[in-house]
PDB file of C-alpha atoms in Angstrom:
ATOM      1  CA  UNK A   1     -17.133 -15.093  -0.230  1.00 76.00           C
ATOM      2  CA  UNK A   2     -14.500 -12.833  -1.340  1.00 82.00           C
ATOM      3  CA  UNK A   3     -11.994 -14.961   0.270  1.00 80.00           C
ATOM      4  CA  UNK A   4     -13.184 -18.015  -1.896  1.00 78.00           C
ATOM      5  CA  UNK A   5     -13.090 -15.968  -4.940  1.00 80.00           C
ATOM      6  CA  UNK A   6      -9.484 -14.659  -4.320  1.00 80.00           C
ATOM      7  CA  UNK A   7      -8.487 -18.451  -3.529  1.00 72.00           C
ATOM      8  CA  UNK A   8      -9.817 -19.790  -6.896  1.00 73.00           C
ATOM      9  CA  UNK A   9      -8.158 -16.832  -8.819  1.00 76.00           C
ATOM     10  CA  UNK A  10      -4.718 -17.224  -7.176  1.00 72.00           C
ATOM     11  CA  UNK A  11      -2.445 -18.825  -9.837  1.00 70.00           C
ATOM     12  CA  UNK A  12       0.818 -18.824  -7.965  1.00 70.00           C
ATOM     13  CA  UNK A  13       1.033 -22.423  -7.257  1.00 71.00           C
ATOM     14  CA  UNK A  14       0.535 -23.148 -10.979  1.00 73.00           C
ATOM     15  CA  UNK A  15       3.768 -21.677 -11.753  1.00 79.00           C
ATOM     16  CA  UNK A  16       5.624 -23.794  -9.149  1.00 82.00           C
ATOM     17  CA  UNK A  17       3.839 -26.941 -10.922  1.00 86.00           C
ATOM     18  CA  UNK A  18       4.854 -25.883 -14.184  1.00 89.00           C
ATOM     19  CA  UNK A  19       8.503 -25.309 -12.982  1.00 91.00           C
ATOM     20  CA  UNK A  20       8.511 -28.768 -11.553  1.00 91.00           C
ATOM     21  CA  UNK A  21       7.264 -30.306 -14.648  1.00 95.00           C
ATOM     22  CA  UNK A  22      10.156 -28.671 -16.671  1.00 96.00           C
ATOM     23  CA  UNK A  23      12.582 -29.884 -13.969  1.00 97.00           C
ATOM     24  CA  UNK A  24      11.152 -33.538 -14.250  1.00 97.00           C
ATOM     25  CA  UNK A  25      11.417 -33.411 -18.054  1.00 97.00           C
ATOM     26  CA  UNK A  26      15.025 -31.961 -18.152  1.00 98.00           C
ATOM     27  CA  UNK A  27      16.036 -34.657 -15.618  1.00 97.00           C
ATOM     28  CA  UNK A  28      14.381 -37.562 -17.716  1.00 97.00           C
ATOM     29  CA  UNK A  29      16.165 -36.094 -20.925  1.00 97.00           C
ATOM     30  CA  UNK A  30      19.400 -36.120 -19.236  1.00 95.00           C
ATOM     31  CA  UNK A  31      19.168 -39.655 -17.825  1.00 95.00           C
ATOM     32  CA  UNK A  32      18.192 -40.898 -21.235  1.00 95.00           C
ATOM     33  CA  UNK A  33      20.937 -39.165 -22.918  1.00 93.00           C
ATOM     34  CA  UNK A  34      23.528 -40.645 -20.463  1.00 90.00           C
ATOM     35  CA  UNK A  35      22.183 -43.984 -20.811  1.00 91.00           C
ATOM     36  CA  UNK A  36      22.605 -43.724 -24.702  1.00 91.00           C
ATOM     37  CA  UNK A  37      26.134 -42.273 -24.384  1.00 90.00           C
ATOM     38  CA  UNK A  38      27.191 -44.469 -21.345  1.00 86.00           C
ATOM     39  CA  UNK A  39      29.020 -47.126 -23.107  1.00 87.00           C
ATOM     40  CA  UNK A  40      30.708 -44.722 -25.587  1.00 91.00           C
ATOM     41  CA  UNK A  41      32.069 -42.621 -22.806  1.00 89.00           C
ATOM     42  CA  UNK A  42      33.194 -45.669 -21.017  1.00 90.00           C
ATOM     43  CA  UNK A  43      35.198 -46.617 -24.220  1.00 93.00           C
ATOM     44  CA  UNK A  44      36.688 -43.201 -24.473  1.00 93.00           C
ATOM     45  CA  UNK A  45      37.827 -42.956 -20.843  1.00 93.00           C
ATOM     46  CA  UNK A  46      39.277 -46.429 -21.222  1.00 95.00           C
ATOM     47  CA  UNK A  47      41.245 -45.362 -24.093  1.00 96.00           C
ATOM     48  CA  UNK A  48      42.587 -42.330 -22.589  1.00 96.00           C
ATOM     49  CA  UNK A  49      43.377 -44.351 -19.475  1.00 96.00           C
ATOM     50  CA  UNK A  50      45.410 -46.881 -21.564  1.00 96.00           C
ATOM     51  CA  UNK A  51      47.219 -44.008 -23.249  1.00 95.00           C
ATOM     52  CA  UNK A  52      48.114 -42.328 -19.928  1.00 95.00           C
ATOM     53  CA  UNK A  53      49.352 -45.704 -18.528  1.00 94.00           C
ATOM     54  CA  UNK A  54      51.469 -46.284 -21.516  1.00 94.00           C
ATOM     55  CA  UNK A  55      53.075 -42.874 -21.415  1.00 93.00           C
ATOM     56  CA  UNK A  56      53.627 -43.123 -17.584  1.00 90.00           C
ATOM     57  CA  UNK A  57      55.813 -46.437 -18.139  1.00 82.00           C
TER      58      UNK A  57
END
C-alpha cells in the first residue's frame, strides 16, 4: 500500500512533461517566425549576393 501512495505522490514525471511542452512551444514559435520572415530573408540574401557579385567583377 505504501508503494502505491509513493507512486501516486511522485511528481518527477510531471516536470519532464512540462519541459517537453515548453520545448514544443518554442519550436512552434520558431517555425512560425521563420515562415513569416522567410521571404524577407531571401530578399536580403539575394541583395547581398548581387552586391558581392558586382564587387567581384
